[in-house]
């Protein structure tokens, strides 16, 4: 994901796909023109990258130049009158191939045809890297098309959003869904995830989803999910992945307008982490960070036994269940540190100290994202 000015864009067409399309176009034009030396004309500004790559791939001698269409300054009219800059050569009798980065409505193409009407060229061929069939409103023939794309705003590979993005070697698409900040709050049972999530959700206006809380709510209300979950939770074991993943997805869907989420107690396995990535992708979003509260085991046991005196949680009341939960954490969950560290998204925070001090450490980490 990238940000240009105020908008977010997601990867859409890779540099490799672009390269393949340009190669194909260059070969197709060369096959059709044989030994005739074409005059390639790029339409500035957007086509500069395409033209550079195209002529490098063109297997035969060719000439290349650029033109630019500019609106007359100060002239306001419904038919935007354009003037041409840069066409100085005599093109009489030549085969001209217009190289365009993108054709959408076809307005620029209309001007190009108007301008070339009196140039006496032998033939005027149109080659465009990208073409939006849903937006095209003209009848001019497009002789070579690199790639058809849907009618969405794109940037990169010469195309800009208000001046930015032309330099990107791949193409990005405007993200129309709201930008979210999504944080996985991580750490062993008793690390303080729930306590801290309550502060963070207020401060950053995020929705807090604790899978443990959702299970406990279901247990309290004797739902089928609650009964199933209870058989695992009471033993300090993890609830099966698919059950947990389905539940988490339902919770996310309930909050379609969220500005982001704090995931607390999820993911706890590799399968859950992968499912979460897919879910975020389906929302044009991603996990921004895993922030882990680091606390030693003996402090955890002490904290959980203390909490068990008032929380009413059966799994907090018994030291052996507490130790089983911590063991489950190291066996199945701690590996997720690597999952996020590999993506440079892991941030460890010292989880020992006063609640306020720990909140401050977490905020420092989040503010830097
Ligand atoms: P917690 O409140 O996060 O400590 O969770 C309490 C219990 O709920 C855990 O010990 C598990 O049995 C179950 N649980 C919570 N989240 C998950 C999850 N992501 N995957 C599997 N089981 C979970």
mmCIF file of C-alpha atoms and ligand atoms in Angstrom:
data_model
loop_
_atom_site.group_PDB
_atom_site.id
_atom_site.type_symbol
_atom_site.label_atom_id
_atom_site.label_comp_id
_atom_site.label_asym_id
_atom_site.label_seq_id
_atom_site.Cartn_x
_atom_site.Cartn_y
_atom_site.Cartn_z
ATOM 1 C CA UNK A 1 0.000 0.000 0.000
ATOM 2 C CA UNK A 2 1.258 3.516 -0.763
ATOM 3 C CA UNK A 3 -0.021 6.992 0.042
ATOM 4 C CA UNK A 4 0.080 9.864 -2.463
ATOM 5 C CA UNK A 5 -1.191 13.192 -1.165
ATOM 6 C CA UNK A 6 -4.378 12.266 0.717
ATOM 7 C CA UNK A 7 -5.156 8.972 -1.011
ATOM 8 C CA UNK A 8 -4.118 5.351 -0.603
ATOM 9 C CA UNK A 9 -3.268 3.080 -3.504
ATOM 10 C CA UNK A 10 -2.852 -0.708 -3.572
ATOM 11 C CA UNK A 11 -0.551 -2.746 -5.848
ATOM 12 C CA UNK A 12 -2.350 -3.587 -9.085
ATOM 13 C CA UNK A 13 -0.040 -4.458 -12.010
ATOM 14 C CA UNK A 14 3.492 -5.673 -11.319
ATOM 15 C CA UNK A 15 6.610 -4.439 -13.114
ATOM 16 C CA UNK A 16 6.927 -7.907 -14.653
ATOM 17 C CA UNK A 17 3.394 -7.866 -16.078
ATOM 18 C CA UNK A 18 4.051 -4.423 -17.549
ATOM 19 C CA UNK A 19 7.311 -5.624 -19.057
ATOM 20 C CA UNK A 20 5.544 -8.598 -20.688
ATOM 21 C CA UNK A 21 2.817 -6.357 -22.137
ATOM 22 C CA UNK A 22 5.359 -3.853 -23.546
ATOM 23 C CA UNK A 23 7.424 -6.660 -25.101
ATOM 24 C CA UNK A 24 4.307 -8.092 -26.733
ATOM 25 C CA UNK A 25 3.298 -4.696 -28.133
ATOM 26 C CA UNK A 26 6.791 -3.992 -29.518
ATOM 27 C CA UNK A 27 6.881 -7.385 -31.238
ATOM 28 C CA UNK A 28 3.375 -7.007 -32.658
ATOM 29 C CA UNK A 29 4.156 -3.579 -34.134
ATOM 30 C CA UNK A 30 7.463 -4.818 -35.564
ATOM 31 C CA UNK A 31 5.780 -7.842 -37.185
ATOM 32 C CA UNK A 32 3.158 -5.625 -38.825
ATOM 33 C CA UNK A 33 5.532 -2.922 -40.092
ATOM 34 C CA UNK A 34 8.257 -5.121 -41.504
ATOM 35 C CA UNK A 35 11.254 -3.062 -42.609
ATOM 36 C CA UNK A 36 9.471 0.276 -42.703
ATOM 37 C CA UNK A 37 10.994 2.757 -40.255
ATOM 38 C CA UNK A 38 8.183 4.014 -38.044
ATOM 39 C CA UNK A 39 8.003 7.327 -36.244
ATOM 40 C CA UNK A 40 6.974 6.574 -32.667
ATOM 41 C CA UNK A 41 5.322 9.530 -30.985
ATOM 42 C CA UNK A 42 4.804 9.514 -27.231
ATOM 43 C CA UNK A 43 2.159 11.754 -25.691
ATOM 44 C CA UNK A 44 3.672 13.530 -22.702
ATOM 45 C CA UNK A 45 3.769 13.466 -19.795
ATOM 46 C CA UNK A 46 2.422 10.021 -18.982
ATOM 47 C CA UNK A 47 4.005 8.059 -21.796
ATOM 48 C CA UNK A 48 7.671 8.784 -21.066
ATOM 49 C CA UNK A 49 8.312 5.505 -19.272
ATOM 50 C CA UNK A 50 6.427 3.384 -21.787
ATOM 51 C CA UNK A 51 8.200 5.005 -24.755
ATOM 52 C CA UNK A 52 11.616 4.478 -23.197
ATOM 53 C CA UNK A 53 10.955 0.782 -22.539
ATOM 54 C CA UNK A 54 9.128 0.254 -25.820
ATOM 55 C CA UNK A 55 11.839 1.573 -28.106
ATOM 56 C CA UNK A 56 14.491 -0.421 -26.220
ATOM 57 C CA UNK A 57 12.498 -3.553 -26.991
ATOM 58 C CA UNK A 58 11.703 -2.589 -30.591
ATOM 59 C CA UNK A 59 13.807 -4.996 -32.623
ATOM 60 C CA UNK A 60 14.297 -2.799 -35.728
ATOM 61 C CA UNK A 61 15.392 0.770 -36.559
ATOM 62 C CA UNK A 62 12.886 3.423 -35.589
ATOM 63 C CA UNK A 63 12.557 7.126 -34.884
ATOM 64 C CA UNK A 64 11.076 8.514 -31.714
ATOM 65 C CA UNK A 65 9.743 11.868 -30.617
ATOM 66 C CA UNK A 66 7.254 13.328 -28.171
ATOM 67 C CA UNK A 67 4.339 15.705 -28.293
ATOM 68 C CA UNK A 68 2.373 17.323 -25.563
ATOM 69 C CA UNK A 69 -1.231 18.455 -25.541
ATOM 70 C CA UNK A 70 -1.968 21.422 -23.337
ATOM 71 C CA UNK A 71 -5.154 23.320 -22.604
ATOM 72 C CA UNK A 72 -5.075 26.981 -23.614
ATOM 73 C CA UNK A 73 -4.526 28.856 -20.395
ATOM 74 C CA UNK A 74 -7.339 31.190 -19.449
ATOM 75 C CA UNK A 75 -9.750 29.741 -21.978
ATOM 76 C CA UNK A 76 -12.851 28.263 -20.451
ATOM 77 C CA UNK A 77 -15.111 26.369 -22.793
ATOM 78 C CA UNK A 78 -17.197 23.227 -22.747
ATOM 79 C CA UNK A 79 -15.117 21.816 -25.612
ATOM 80 C CA UNK A 80 -11.699 21.982 -24.010
ATOM 81 C CA UNK A 81 -9.569 23.328 -26.870
ATOM 82 C CA UNK A 82 -6.057 21.928 -26.850
ATOM 83 C CA UNK A 83 -2.903 23.037 -28.534
ATOM 84 C CA UNK A 84 -0.016 20.932 -29.544
ATOM 85 C CA UNK A 85 3.560 21.385 -28.429
ATOM 86 C CA UNK A 86 6.518 19.731 -30.049
ATOM 87 C CA UNK A 87 5.486 18.518 -33.505
ATOM 88 C CA UNK A 88 8.227 20.037 -35.658
ATOM 89 C CA UNK A 89 9.151 17.277 -38.101
ATOM 90 C CA UNK A 90 7.644 16.818 -41.525
ATOM 91 C CA UNK A 91 5.693 13.569 -41.292
ATOM 92 C CA UNK A 92 4.408 13.458 -44.843
ATOM 93 C CA UNK A 93 4.182 9.877 -46.077
ATOM 94 C CA UNK A 94 5.397 8.415 -42.784
ATOM 95 C CA UNK A 95 3.899 5.650 -40.702
ATOM 96 C CA UNK A 96 3.249 7.218 -37.308
ATOM 97 C CA UNK A 97 2.625 5.096 -34.223
ATOM 98 C CA UNK A 98 1.184 7.008 -31.288
ATOM 99 C CA UNK A 99 2.377 5.563 -27.978
ATOM 100 C CA UNK A 100 -0.038 6.253 -25.148
ATOM 101 C CA UNK A 101 0.248 5.132 -21.543
ATOM 102 C CA UNK A 102 -3.514 4.915 -21.120
ATOM 103 C CA UNK A 103 -6.689 5.462 -23.095
ATOM 104 C CA UNK A 104 -9.837 5.948 -21.078
ATOM 105 C CA UNK A 105 -12.525 8.293 -22.423
ATOM 106 C CA UNK A 106 -10.650 8.767 -25.684
ATOM 107 C CA UNK A 107 -10.678 12.599 -25.506
ATOM 108 C CA UNK A 108 -6.928 12.906 -26.007
ATOM 109 C CA UNK A 109 -7.140 10.479 -28.909
ATOM 110 C CA UNK A 110 -9.800 12.668 -30.483
ATOM 111 C CA UNK A 111 -7.382 15.631 -30.375
ATOM 112 C CA UNK A 112 -4.571 13.524 -31.780
ATOM 113 C CA UNK A 113 -6.703 12.536 -34.765
ATOM 114 C CA UNK A 114 -7.760 16.145 -35.308
ATOM 115 C CA UNK A 115 -4.151 17.333 -35.231
ATOM 116 C CA UNK A 116 -2.818 14.643 -37.559
ATOM 117 C CA UNK A 117 -5.580 15.071 -40.146
ATOM 118 C CA UNK A 118 -3.548 17.662 -42.023
ATOM 119 C CA UNK A 119 -0.094 16.150 -41.593
ATOM 120 C CA UNK A 120 -0.324 13.930 -44.684
ATOM 121 C CA UNK A 121 0.917 10.836 -42.862
ATOM 122 C CA UNK A 122 0.782 7.465 -44.616
ATOM 123 C CA UNK A 123 -0.957 5.844 -41.699
ATOM 124 C CA UNK A 124 -1.674 6.717 -38.077
ATOM 125 C CA UNK A 125 -1.556 3.751 -35.733
ATOM 126 C CA UNK A 126 -2.538 3.888 -32.084
ATOM 127 C CA UNK A 127 -0.765 1.800 -29.437
ATOM 128 C CA UNK A 128 -1.721 2.061 -25.797
ATOM 129 C CA UNK A 129 -0.317 0.205 -22.827
ATOM 130 C CA UNK A 130 -3.536 0.393 -20.805
ATOM 131 C CA UNK A 131 -7.082 0.626 -22.077
ATOM 132 C CA UNK A 132 -10.298 1.078 -20.128
ATOM 133 C CA UNK A 133 -13.060 -0.337 -22.343
ATOM 134 C CA UNK A 134 -15.793 0.668 -19.877
ATOM 135 C CA UNK A 135 -14.751 4.341 -20.076
ATOM 136 C CA UNK A 136 -14.008 4.590 -23.825
ATOM 137 C CA UNK A 137 -16.572 6.740 -25.632
ATOM 138 C CA UNK A 138 -15.068 7.131 -29.127
ATOM 139 C CA UNK A 139 -14.949 5.045 -32.294
ATOM 140 C CA UNK A 140 -11.268 5.448 -33.200
ATOM 141 C CA UNK A 141 -9.580 2.134 -33.729
ATOM 142 C CA UNK A 142 -6.965 1.084 -31.164
ATOM 143 C CA UNK A 143 -4.434 -0.935 -33.144
ATOM 144 C CA UNK A 144 -2.333 -2.239 -30.237
ATOM 145 C CA UNK A 145 -3.467 -2.661 -26.627
ATOM 146 C CA UNK A 146 -1.091 -3.873 -23.908
ATOM 147 C CA UNK A 147 -3.655 -4.582 -21.230
ATOM 148 C CA UNK A 148 -7.352 -3.950 -20.705
ATOM 149 C CA UNK A 149 -8.127 -2.711 -17.217
ATOM 150 C CA UNK A 150 -11.308 -1.900 -15.280
ATOM 151 C CA UNK A 151 -12.481 1.710 -14.995
ATOM 152 C CA UNK A 152 -10.520 2.489 -11.812
ATOM 153 C CA UNK A 153 -8.042 5.288 -11.168
ATOM 154 C CA UNK A 154 -4.428 4.113 -11.441
ATOM 155 C CA UNK A 155 -0.973 5.590 -10.860
ATOM 156 C CA UNK A 156 2.601 4.546 -11.567
ATOM 157 C CA UNK A 157 4.679 3.796 -14.648
ATOM 158 C CA UNK A 158 4.287 7.348 -15.899
ATOM 159 C CA UNK A 159 0.754 7.940 -14.584
ATOM 160 C CA UNK A 160 0.268 10.408 -11.770
ATOM 161 C CA UNK A 161 -2.127 11.538 -9.116
ATOM 162 C CA UNK A 162 -1.759 15.303 -8.936
ATOM 163 C CA UNK A 163 1.904 15.154 -9.910
ATOM 164 C CA UNK A 164 2.965 12.197 -7.767
ATOM 165 C CA UNK A 165 3.481 8.553 -8.661
ATOM 166 C CA UNK A 166 4.917 8.820 -12.177
ATOM 167 C CA UNK A 167 8.247 7.379 -11.025
ATOM 168 C CA UNK A 168 6.831 4.099 -9.689
ATOM 169 C CA UNK A 169 7.957 1.084 -11.727
ATOM 170 C CA UNK A 170 4.655 -0.731 -11.120
ATOM 171 C CA UNK A 171 1.021 0.336 -11.274
ATOM 172 C CA UNK A 172 -1.205 0.970 -8.249
ATOM 173 C CA UNK A 173 -4.978 1.279 -8.033
ATOM 174 C CA UNK A 174 -6.886 3.781 -5.944
ATOM 175 C CA UNK A 175 -8.195 2.212 -2.779
ATOM 176 C CA UNK A 176 -11.808 3.158 -2.411
ATOM 177 C CA UNK A 177 -12.473 1.570 0.958
ATOM 178 C CA UNK A 178 -11.540 3.501 4.069
ATOM 179 C CA UNK A 179 -7.949 3.294 5.265
ATOM 180 C CA UNK A 180 -7.664 1.303 8.501
ATOM 181 C CA UNK A 181 -5.037 0.900 11.197
ATOM 182 C CA UNK A 182 -4.996 -2.688 12.411
ATOM 183 C CA UNK A 183 -2.949 -3.836 15.357
ATOM 184 C CA UNK A 184 -2.388 -7.285 16.785
ATOM 185 C CA UNK A 185 -1.846 -6.917 20.518
ATOM 186 C CA UNK A 186 0.259 -9.881 21.442
ATOM 187 C CA UNK A 187 1.652 -11.587 24.499
ATOM 188 C CA UNK A 188 1.103 -14.546 26.826
ATOM 189 C CA UNK A 189 -2.006 -14.876 29.017
ATOM 190 C CA UNK A 190 -1.815 -12.287 31.779
ATOM 191 C CA UNK A 191 0.452 -9.919 29.844
ATOM 192 C CA UNK A 192 -2.158 -7.157 30.133
ATOM 193 C CA UNK A 193 -3.534 -7.144 26.574
ATOM 194 C CA UNK A 194 -7.159 -6.595 27.606
ATOM 195 C CA UNK A 195 -6.332 -3.815 30.068
ATOM 196 C CA UNK A 196 -4.186 -1.967 27.556
ATOM 197 C CA UNK A 197 -6.581 -2.506 24.639
ATOM 198 C CA UNK A 198 -9.226 -0.589 26.599
ATOM 199 C CA UNK A 199 -7.008 2.513 26.655
ATOM 200 C CA UNK A 200 -5.762 2.161 23.103
ATOM 201 C CA UNK A 201 -9.185 1.724 21.520
ATOM 202 C CA UNK A 202 -10.303 5.070 23.014
ATOM 203 C CA UNK A 203 -7.164 6.924 22.096
ATOM 204 C CA UNK A 204 -6.975 5.700 18.485
ATOM 205 C CA UNK A 205 -10.697 5.203 17.855
ATOM 206 C CA UNK A 206 -10.280 1.517 17.023
ATOM 207 C CA UNK A 207 -12.606 -1.435 17.536
ATOM 208 C CA UNK A 208 -11.271 -3.895 20.110
ATOM 209 C CA UNK A 209 -11.925 -7.560 19.402
ATOM 210 C CA UNK A 210 -10.925 -10.009 22.116
ATOM 211 C CA UNK A 211 -11.618 -13.580 21.024
ATOM 212 C CA UNK A 212 -11.448 -14.666 24.680
ATOM 213 C CA UNK A 213 -14.186 -12.134 25.555
ATOM 214 C CA UNK A 214 -16.369 -13.286 22.658
ATOM 215 C CA UNK A 215 -16.007 -16.915 23.774
ATOM 216 C CA UNK A 216 -16.853 -15.973 27.371
ATOM 217 C CA UNK A 217 -19.917 -14.029 26.198
ATOM 218 C CA UNK A 218 -21.081 -17.127 24.325
ATOM 219 C CA UNK A 219 -20.393 -19.352 27.325
ATOM 220 C CA UNK A 220 -22.362 -17.060 29.581
ATOM 221 C CA UNK A 221 -25.298 -17.097 27.172
ATOM 222 C CA UNK A 222 -25.136 -20.863 26.675
ATOM 223 C CA UNK A 223 -24.862 -20.681 22.900
ATOM 224 C CA UNK A 224 -23.716 -23.704 20.874
ATOM 225 C CA UNK A 225 -20.419 -21.889 20.249
ATOM 226 C CA UNK A 226 -20.077 -21.267 24.000
ATOM 227 C CA UNK A 227 -20.621 -24.922 24.878
ATOM 228 C CA UNK A 228 -18.066 -26.021 22.301
ATOM 229 C CA UNK A 229 -15.507 -23.421 23.374
ATOM 230 C CA UNK A 230 -15.924 -24.228 27.073
ATOM 231 C CA UNK A 231 -14.681 -27.788 26.598
ATOM 232 C CA UNK A 232 -11.323 -26.393 25.456
ATOM 233 C CA UNK A 233 -11.085 -23.234 27.522
ATOM 234 C CA UNK A 234 -11.605 -25.013 30.842
ATOM 235 C CA UNK A 235 -8.596 -27.218 30.092
ATOM 236 C CA UNK A 236 -6.410 -24.267 29.081
ATOM 237 C CA UNK A 237 -6.342 -25.468 25.457
ATOM 238 C CA UNK A 238 -6.961 -23.521 22.288
ATOM 239 C CA UNK A 239 -10.362 -23.647 20.612
ATOM 240 C CA UNK A 240 -10.011 -25.229 17.101
ATOM 241 C CA UNK A 241 -8.818 -22.844 14.389
ATOM 242 C CA UNK A 242 -11.793 -22.939 12.050
ATOM 243 C CA UNK A 243 -14.276 -22.218 14.846
ATOM 244 C CA UNK A 244 -12.185 -19.270 16.029
ATOM 245 C CA UNK A 245 -11.511 -17.915 12.550
ATOM 246 C CA UNK A 246 -15.216 -17.998 11.592
ATOM 247 C CA UNK A 247 -16.111 -16.209 14.802
ATOM 248 C CA UNK A 248 -13.434 -13.545 14.302
ATOM 249 C CA UNK A 249 -14.559 -12.899 10.724
ATOM 250 C CA UNK A 250 -18.125 -12.433 11.896
ATOM 251 C CA UNK A 251 -16.951 -9.904 14.525
ATOM 252 C CA UNK A 252 -14.996 -7.934 11.908
ATOM 253 C CA UNK A 253 -17.978 -7.930 9.535
ATOM 254 C CA UNK A 254 -20.176 -6.522 12.293
ATOM 255 C CA UNK A 255 -17.945 -3.417 12.307
ATOM 256 C CA UNK A 256 -17.893 -2.514 8.627
ATOM 257 C CA UNK A 257 -17.291 1.192 9.349
ATOM 258 C CA UNK A 258 -14.364 0.674 11.729
ATOM 259 C CA UNK A 259 -11.307 2.897 11.335
ATOM 260 C CA UNK A 260 -9.275 -0.123 12.369
ATOM 261 C CA UNK A 261 -9.071 -2.969 14.857
ATOM 262 C CA UNK A 262 -7.107 -4.048 17.892
ATOM 263 C CA UNK A 263 -6.968 -7.823 17.778
ATOM 264 C CA UNK A 264 -6.459 -9.195 21.263
ATOM 265 C CA UNK A 265 -5.967 -12.938 21.660
ATOM 266 C CA UNK A 266 -6.018 -13.443 17.904
ATOM 267 C CA UNK A 267 -4.176 -14.778 15.969
ATOM 268 C CA UNK A 268 -2.847 -17.561 18.171
ATOM 269 C CA UNK A 269 -1.698 -19.995 15.464
ATOM 270 C CA UNK A 270 -0.128 -19.775 12.021
ATOM 271 C CA UNK A 271 -3.415 -20.766 10.374
ATOM 272 C CA UNK A 272 -5.165 -17.915 12.199
ATOM 273 C CA UNK A 273 -2.471 -15.422 11.176
ATOM 274 C CA UNK A 274 -2.837 -16.441 7.541
ATOM 275 C CA UNK A 275 -6.634 -16.235 7.740
ATOM 276 C CA UNK A 276 -6.324 -12.756 9.257
ATOM 277 C CA UNK A 277 -4.053 -11.586 6.432
ATOM 278 C CA UNK A 278 -6.583 -12.829 3.881
ATOM 279 C CA UNK A 279 -9.436 -11.151 5.697
ATOM 280 C CA UNK A 280 -7.552 -7.836 5.781
ATOM 281 C CA UNK A 281 -6.665 -8.177 2.102
ATOM 282 C CA UNK A 282 -10.315 -8.685 1.232
ATOM 283 C CA UNK A 283 -10.891 -5.290 2.848
ATOM 284 C CA UNK A 284 -8.069 -3.652 0.865
ATOM 285 C CA UNK A 285 -6.223 -3.428 4.160
ATOM 286 C CA UNK A 286 -3.482 -5.085 6.186
ATOM 287 C CA UNK A 287 -2.148 -5.701 9.676
ATOM 288 C CA UNK A 288 0.102 -2.731 10.407
ATOM 289 C CA UNK A 289 1.860 -4.120 13.449
ATOM 290 C CA UNK A 290 2.066 -6.831 16.036
ATOM 291 C CA UNK A 291 2.811 -5.132 19.325
ATOM 292 C CA UNK A 292 3.870 -7.606 21.971
ATOM 293 C CA UNK A 293 3.802 -7.163 25.729
ATOM 294 C CA UNK A 294 6.807 -9.022 27.073
ATOM 295 C CA UNK A 295 6.389 -10.404 30.615
ATOM 296 C CA UNK A 296 8.180 -13.272 32.434
ATOM 297 C CA UNK A 297 6.260 -16.465 33.209
ATOM 298 C CA UNK A 298 6.361 -16.225 37.014
ATOM 299 C CA UNK A 299 4.926 -12.700 36.895
ATOM 300 C CA UNK A 300 2.164 -13.997 34.599
ATOM 301 C CA UNK A 301 1.205 -16.802 36.999
ATOM 302 C CA UNK A 302 1.125 -14.366 39.899
ATOM 303 C CA UNK A 303 -0.998 -11.850 37.971
ATOM 304 C CA UNK A 304 -3.475 -14.474 36.743
ATOM 305 C CA UNK A 305 -3.940 -16.026 40.201
ATOM 306 C CA UNK A 306 -4.567 -12.529 41.540
ATOM 307 C CA UNK A 307 -7.053 -11.792 38.738
ATOM 308 C CA UNK A 308 -8.770 -15.160 39.383
ATOM 309 C CA UNK A 309 -9.787 -13.971 42.846
ATOM 310 C CA UNK A 310 -12.229 -11.497 41.301
ATOM 311 C CA UNK A 311 -12.620 -12.241 37.558
ATOM 312 C CA UNK A 312 -14.854 -15.283 37.980
ATOM 313 C CA UNK A 313 -12.874 -16.944 35.205
ATOM 314 C CA UNK A 314 -12.469 -20.682 35.855
ATOM 315 C CA UNK A 315 -9.283 -20.715 33.784
ATOM 316 C CA UNK A 316 -7.699 -18.085 36.082
ATOM 317 C CA UNK A 317 -8.501 -19.904 39.324
ATOM 318 C CA UNK A 318 -6.319 -22.948 38.968
ATOM 319 C CA UNK A 319 -2.538 -22.763 38.774
ATOM 320 C CA UNK A 320 -2.161 -25.875 36.650
ATOM 321 C CA UNK A 321 -4.653 -24.558 34.039
ATOM 322 C CA UNK A 322 -2.760 -21.245 34.049
ATOM 323 C CA UNK A 323 0.519 -23.077 33.398
ATOM 324 C CA UNK A 324 -1.154 -25.129 30.630
ATOM 325 C CA UNK A 325 -2.278 -21.890 28.959
ATOM 326 C CA UNK A 326 1.242 -20.496 29.130
ATOM 327 C CA UNK A 327 2.598 -23.775 27.697
ATOM 328 C CA UNK A 328 0.029 -23.603 24.847
ATOM 329 C CA UNK A 329 1.251 -20.066 24.204
ATOM 330 C CA UNK A 330 4.891 -21.114 23.802
ATOM 331 C CA UNK A 331 3.979 -24.243 21.817
ATOM 332 C CA UNK A 332 1.558 -22.731 19.295
ATOM 333 C CA UNK A 333 1.425 -18.956 19.573
ATOM 334 C CA UNK A 334 4.908 -17.578 20.306
ATOM 335 C CA UNK A 335 6.043 -18.583 16.775
ATOM 336 C CA UNK A 336 3.851 -15.813 15.413
ATOM 337 C CA UNK A 337 6.540 -13.386 16.497
ATOM 338 C CA UNK A 338 8.565 -14.709 13.535
ATOM 339 C CA UNK A 339 5.558 -14.477 11.188
ATOM 340 C CA UNK A 340 5.302 -10.726 11.799
ATOM 341 C CA UNK A 341 9.037 -10.092 12.340
ATOM 342 C CA UNK A 342 9.686 -11.410 8.816
ATOM 343 C CA UNK A 343 7.387 -8.676 7.518
ATOM 344 C CA UNK A 344 9.131 -6.096 9.771
ATOM 345 C CA UNK A 345 5.900 -5.661 11.718
ATOM 346 C CA UNK A 346 6.941 -6.936 15.151
ATOM 347 C CA UNK A 347 7.365 -4.462 18.018
ATOM 348 C CA UNK A 348 8.259 -5.734 21.487
ATOM 349 C CA UNK A 349 7.247 -3.622 24.493
ATOM 350 C CA UNK A 350 8.277 -4.193 28.108
ATOM 351 C CA UNK A 351 5.064 -5.312 29.849
ATOM 352 C CA UNK A 352 6.295 -4.850 33.415
ATOM 353 C CA UNK A 353 5.599 -1.636 35.311
ATOM 354 C CA UNK A 354 2.600 0.547 36.064
ATOM 355 C CA UNK A 355 -0.418 0.393 33.728
ATOM 356 C CA UNK A 356 0.175 4.033 32.697
ATOM 357 C CA UNK A 357 3.833 3.473 31.945
ATOM 358 C CA UNK A 358 3.016 0.468 29.766
ATOM 359 C CA UNK A 359 0.256 2.397 27.940
ATOM 360 C CA UNK A 360 2.791 5.111 27.182
ATOM 361 C CA UNK A 361 5.252 2.567 25.765
ATOM 362 C CA UNK A 362 2.517 1.104 23.556
ATOM 363 C CA UNK A 363 1.458 4.552 22.326
ATOM 364 C CA UNK A 364 5.062 5.383 21.449
ATOM 365 C CA UNK A 365 5.183 2.255 19.301
ATOM 366 C CA UNK A 366 1.819 2.960 17.620
ATOM 367 C CA UNK A 367 2.604 6.636 16.953
ATOM 368 C CA UNK A 368 5.667 5.614 14.987
ATOM 369 C CA UNK A 369 3.692 3.359 12.601
HETATM 370 P P1 LIG B 1 -7.948 -15.085 26.576
HETATM 371 O O1 LIG B 1 -9.079 -14.323 27.188
HETATM 372 O O2 LIG B 1 -7.376 -14.425 25.338
HETATM 373 O O3 LIG B 1 -6.899 -15.456 27.564
HETATM 374 O O4 LIG B 1 -8.585 -16.468 26.033
HETATM 375 C C1 LIG B 1 -9.158 -17.412 26.887
HETATM 376 C C2 LIG B 1 -9.267 -18.740 26.199
HETATM 377 O O5 LIG B 1 -10.114 -18.638 25.050
HETATM 378 C C3 LIG B 1 -7.962 -19.305 25.669
HETATM 379 O O6 LIG B 1 -7.216 -19.992 26.670
HETATM 380 C C4 LIG B 1 -8.470 -20.241 24.586
HETATM 381 O O7 LIG B 1 -8.971 -21.452 25.123
HETATM 382 C C5 LIG B 1 -9.648 -19.482 24.014
HETATM 383 N N1 LIG B 1 -9.194 -18.615 22.886
HETATM 384 C C6 LIG B 1 -9.178 -17.247 22.863
HETATM 385 N N2 LIG B 1 -8.698 -16.793 21.687
HETATM 386 C C7 LIG B 1 -8.377 -17.896 20.965
HETATM 387 C C8 LIG B 1 -7.822 -18.094 19.682
HETATM 388 N N3 LIG B 1 -7.440 -17.064 18.899
HETATM 389 N N4 LIG B 1 -7.650 -19.372 19.240
HETATM 390 C C9 LIG B 1 -8.017 -20.405 20.017
HETATM 391 N N5 LIG B 1 -8.518 -20.298 21.224
HETATM 392 C C10 LIG B 1 -8.713 -19.059 21.725
#
